[in-house]
């Protein structure tokens, strides 16, 4: 299955207990974190996901669930439909056989059907087409998502990290320019990374030390500084941070604007944080404020609600 993280029926949920995850959410709130993303593996297979999302919302966090949209129960649909929750998914092809060859299961119909269901329910949703090359119908997959009504469709070439490694090893060159820039990821075993792709750069473990202490440690500062140095060295003449693999010379391939990639013109990086989908015209939140990261004409969803 094209997931960068090792996962499968043989896997488990790691060393973090439900209480550990709630504690980390509390620590994030104390650090003025505004958005939390639940990702995997596949988060919908964790029995505690509904409780985690509800707990995060009660803590006034915005929540994004990054899921393959294959296993969504009625309970989870009700949780996902709450104000403050959004979904994200990966998509590969409009050809069911090609999609199945990549995911290693006949998942196209379920994912496509649940994309349509999320749109029908008015749940904010973004989708990214991951292009593995070799004649993959990536552009057609983007078109299919747009036709389904997905408001933000991105594009990325496969990154050679984790299970995405092909002919290169894991390296900073595979990371997006935002890794470590106001973001961090926590593994099921408590390891803290600068972002979800940088798993070979652990900065500490929340089972041993508090999150704030880890992120303010000399180890974390040195890691982030070294990343920023690399990102700046591949920046463009206007100071924008470059990204590899390429969506376009100036585009953040993970968080760039809708229909970026083969179907449209370049957009500048750092415009589309995970919270941006909360700015769709139908978002039911009480108010909005513009985010400095998204104050750009590249896309209409440039503001997010205040807490």
XYZ file of C-alpha atoms in Angstrom:
307
model
C 0.000 0.000 0.000
C 1.345 3.464 -0.850
C 1.684 4.732 2.685
C 5.008 6.208 3.759
C 4.607 4.716 7.234
C 5.011 0.998 7.763
C 1.508 -0.346 8.324
C -0.661 -3.385 7.741
C -2.828 -6.006 9.437
C 0.203 -7.162 11.433
C 0.715 -3.747 12.990
C -0.353 -2.316 16.331
C -1.051 1.117 17.778
C 2.371 1.551 19.336
C 3.331 2.385 22.912
C 1.127 5.472 23.332
C -1.956 4.801 25.426
C -5.188 6.755 25.045
C -4.244 8.673 28.196
C -0.856 9.514 26.687
C -2.491 10.966 23.577
C -4.889 13.068 25.653
C -1.969 14.354 27.723
C -0.090 15.332 24.567
C -3.178 17.159 23.289
C -3.337 19.046 26.594
C 0.344 19.957 26.242
C -0.241 21.151 22.677
C -3.083 23.397 23.815
C -0.859 24.846 26.543
C 1.659 25.706 23.785
C -1.056 27.569 21.825
C -1.202 24.954 19.079
C -4.293 25.600 16.962
C -4.514 22.599 14.628
C -3.926 18.899 15.181
C -3.883 16.227 12.477
C -4.578 12.535 13.074
C -2.751 10.444 10.504
C -1.351 6.924 10.244
C -0.995 4.271 8.956
C -4.747 4.576 8.910
C -6.300 6.537 11.818
C -9.842 5.234 11.288
C -8.613 1.797 12.400
C -7.709 3.129 15.854
C -10.547 2.421 18.267
C -9.889 5.701 20.089
C -10.084 8.040 17.089
C -13.619 9.297 17.745
C -12.746 10.047 21.367
C -9.480 11.780 20.387
C -11.263 14.033 17.896
C -13.984 14.890 20.397
C -11.397 15.586 23.094
C -9.410 17.836 20.760
C -12.533 19.782 19.780
C -13.442 20.241 23.443
C -9.957 21.692 23.899
C -10.728 24.225 21.131
C -8.342 22.622 18.652
C -9.137 22.409 14.974
C -8.836 18.829 13.752
C -7.865 17.265 10.448
C -8.083 13.505 9.927
C -5.852 12.204 7.133
C -7.480 8.964 6.039
C -7.708 6.657 3.034
C -11.526 6.914 3.405
C -11.928 3.163 3.128
C -13.224 2.324 6.627
C -15.580 5.074 7.830
C -18.246 3.925 10.275
C -21.519 5.727 10.953
C -20.067 6.871 14.279
C -17.044 8.378 12.558
C -19.197 10.167 9.983
C -21.050 11.821 12.861
C -17.724 12.821 14.464
C -16.284 14.115 11.178
C -19.406 16.207 10.569
C -18.803 18.303 13.694
C -17.739 21.944 13.218
C -13.982 22.218 13.447
C -13.214 18.874 11.801
C -11.901 18.392 8.282
C -10.697 15.433 6.251
C -7.739 14.850 3.966
C -7.046 11.894 1.714
C -4.664 10.610 -0.934
C -5.822 9.524 -4.367
C -3.951 7.802 -7.176
C -5.928 7.180 -10.344
C -9.354 7.315 -11.940
C -8.716 3.746 -13.141
C -9.861 1.313 -10.411
C -7.331 -1.330 -11.463
C -4.440 1.130 -11.406
C -5.601 2.553 -8.079
C -5.796 -0.986 -6.639
C -2.331 -1.863 -7.925
C -0.918 1.067 -5.916
C -2.942 0.590 -2.720
C -2.739 -3.222 -3.018
C -6.431 -3.590 -2.410
C -9.612 -2.854 -4.416
C -10.047 0.491 -2.638
C -10.987 2.871 -5.463
C -14.751 2.454 -5.207
C -14.787 2.887 -1.424
C -12.486 5.885 -1.412
C -14.325 7.555 -4.279
C -17.694 6.852 -2.682
C -16.618 8.257 0.661
C -15.095 11.326 -0.990
C -18.524 11.940 -2.487
C -20.157 11.281 0.896
C -17.903 13.791 2.651
C -18.765 16.393 0.009
C -22.475 15.568 0.350
C -22.280 16.054 4.115
C -20.467 19.372 3.707
C -17.374 18.152 5.564
C -14.301 20.239 4.610
C -12.067 18.013 2.526
C -8.757 18.275 0.712
C -7.216 15.570 -1.440
C -3.740 15.008 -2.787
C -2.871 12.974 -5.858
C 0.416 11.145 -5.314
C 2.147 10.431 -8.619
C 4.395 7.356 -8.644
C 5.140 7.737 -12.354
C 5.115 4.903 -14.919
C 2.047 6.094 -16.776
C -0.080 6.697 -13.710
C -3.298 8.602 -14.521
C -2.542 11.331 -11.997
C -4.024 14.241 -13.964
C -7.199 12.240 -14.605
C -7.383 11.471 -10.889
C -7.256 15.200 -10.135
C -10.040 15.810 -12.637
C -12.155 13.079 -11.056
C -11.760 14.650 -7.615
C -12.675 18.095 -8.916
C -15.738 16.623 -10.630
C -16.728 15.029 -7.316
C -16.755 18.504 -5.774
C -13.536 18.378 -3.735
C -12.662 22.063 -3.115
C -8.872 21.633 -2.720
C -7.009 19.130 -4.877
C -3.219 19.032 -4.656
C -0.493 17.073 -6.374
C 2.792 15.556 -5.277
C 5.363 13.213 -6.709
C 6.166 10.264 -4.484
C 8.660 11.184 -1.773
C 11.479 8.753 -1.140
C 11.025 8.386 2.592
C 9.768 5.359 4.512
C 8.001 2.983 2.159
C 8.287 5.577 -0.589
C 12.013 4.898 -1.005
C 12.846 3.849 -4.572
C 16.314 4.633 -5.937
C 17.348 7.158 -3.273
C 17.673 7.131 0.491
C 15.814 9.255 3.010
C 17.225 12.776 2.981
C 16.327 16.406 3.617
C 15.968 16.821 -0.149
C 12.756 14.796 0.059
C 11.163 17.157 2.577
C 8.847 20.078 1.999
C 10.052 23.543 2.963
C 7.688 23.702 5.951
C 9.117 20.723 7.851
C 9.831 21.902 11.385
C 8.425 25.375 10.674
C 5.657 25.603 13.248
C 4.838 21.917 12.834
C 5.868 18.671 14.505
C 4.764 15.048 14.360
C 4.447 12.434 17.075
C 4.733 8.719 16.362
C 2.629 5.943 17.951
C 5.680 5.195 20.103
C 6.011 8.817 21.262
C 8.926 9.911 19.063
C 8.769 13.581 18.049
C 9.859 14.534 14.518
C 10.027 17.895 12.707
C 7.270 16.647 10.375
C 5.596 13.397 9.433
C 8.129 12.681 6.652
C 11.293 13.217 8.728
C 11.174 10.046 10.777
C 14.954 9.628 10.778
C 15.297 12.902 12.752
C 13.886 12.144 16.232
C 14.081 15.071 18.641
C 12.824 13.343 21.798
C 10.032 11.152 23.109
C 6.860 12.358 24.848
C 6.797 9.184 26.946
C 9.975 10.458 28.601
C 9.759 14.269 28.438
C 7.014 16.841 27.947
C 6.287 18.093 24.438
C 7.199 21.707 25.201
C 10.532 20.654 26.685
C 11.321 18.563 23.598
C 10.469 21.304 21.120
C 12.473 23.906 23.040
C 15.503 21.647 23.515
C 18.887 22.307 21.945
C 18.480 19.127 19.915
C 15.224 20.359 18.394
C 16.626 23.829 17.720
C 19.697 22.378 16.012
C 17.544 20.027 13.918
C 15.177 22.761 12.772
C 18.017 25.192 12.084
C 19.796 22.649 9.908
C 16.572 21.992 7.976
C 15.934 25.690 7.442
C 19.487 26.132 6.187
C 18.894 23.491 3.509
C 15.490 24.876 2.565
C 16.837 28.408 2.244
C 19.723 27.213 0.088
C 17.266 25.886 -2.486
C 15.031 28.960 -2.268
C 14.147 31.147 -5.225
C 15.256 34.690 -5.951
C 12.222 36.153 -4.185
C 13.116 34.364 -0.960
C 10.465 31.638 -1.225
C 11.482 28.245 0.032
C 11.863 25.647 -2.650
C 10.451 22.148 -2.381
C 11.435 18.772 -3.714
C 10.045 16.660 -5.256
C 8.690 19.291 -7.589
C 5.109 20.357 -8.012
C 6.481 23.532 -9.501
C 9.630 25.536 -8.738
C 7.965 27.587 -5.996
C 5.249 25.251 -4.811
C 4.797 23.435 -1.543
C 3.637 20.107 -2.975
C 1.879 18.908 0.140
C -0.037 22.062 1.031
C -0.233 23.977 -2.219
C -3.369 25.384 -3.736
C -6.148 23.490 -5.472
C -5.338 21.652 -8.671
C -1.623 22.354 -8.405
C 0.614 20.180 -10.503
C 0.029 18.947 -14.052
C -3.318 20.719 -14.342
C -2.500 24.288 -13.438
C 0.106 26.998 -12.965
C 2.578 27.239 -10.068
C 1.642 28.615 -6.693
C 3.983 29.969 -4.052
C 4.863 27.894 -0.990
C 3.475 28.253 2.514
C -0.010 29.214 1.379
C -2.131 26.318 2.465
C -1.789 25.096 6.002
C -4.049 22.214 7.108
C -6.450 24.724 8.687
C -7.145 26.533 5.446
C -10.012 24.277 4.413
C -11.947 25.708 7.349
C -12.234 28.867 5.278
C -14.603 27.423 2.750
C -17.675 29.653 2.387
C -19.824 27.071 4.137
C -17.611 26.711 7.214
C -19.977 27.014 10.205
C -17.442 28.515 12.605
C -18.202 31.798 14.389
C -15.524 34.009 12.863
C -12.429 34.050 10.670
C -9.036 35.666 10.704
C -6.473 35.753 7.940
C -3.421 33.604 8.412
C -0.031 35.127 7.512
C 0.834 31.846 5.811
C -2.131 32.066 3.488
C -2.484 35.760 2.733
C -2.086 35.305 -1.021
C -4.276 35.349 -4.128
C -3.294 31.766 -4.991
C -6.512 30.342 -3.562
C -9.749 31.598 -2.064
C -9.481 29.707 1.227
C -7.127 32.085 2.974
C -8.586 32.585 6.427
C -9.325 30.431 9.386
C -11.679 30.799 12.339
C -10.581 32.321 15.590
C -10.900 30.187 18.650
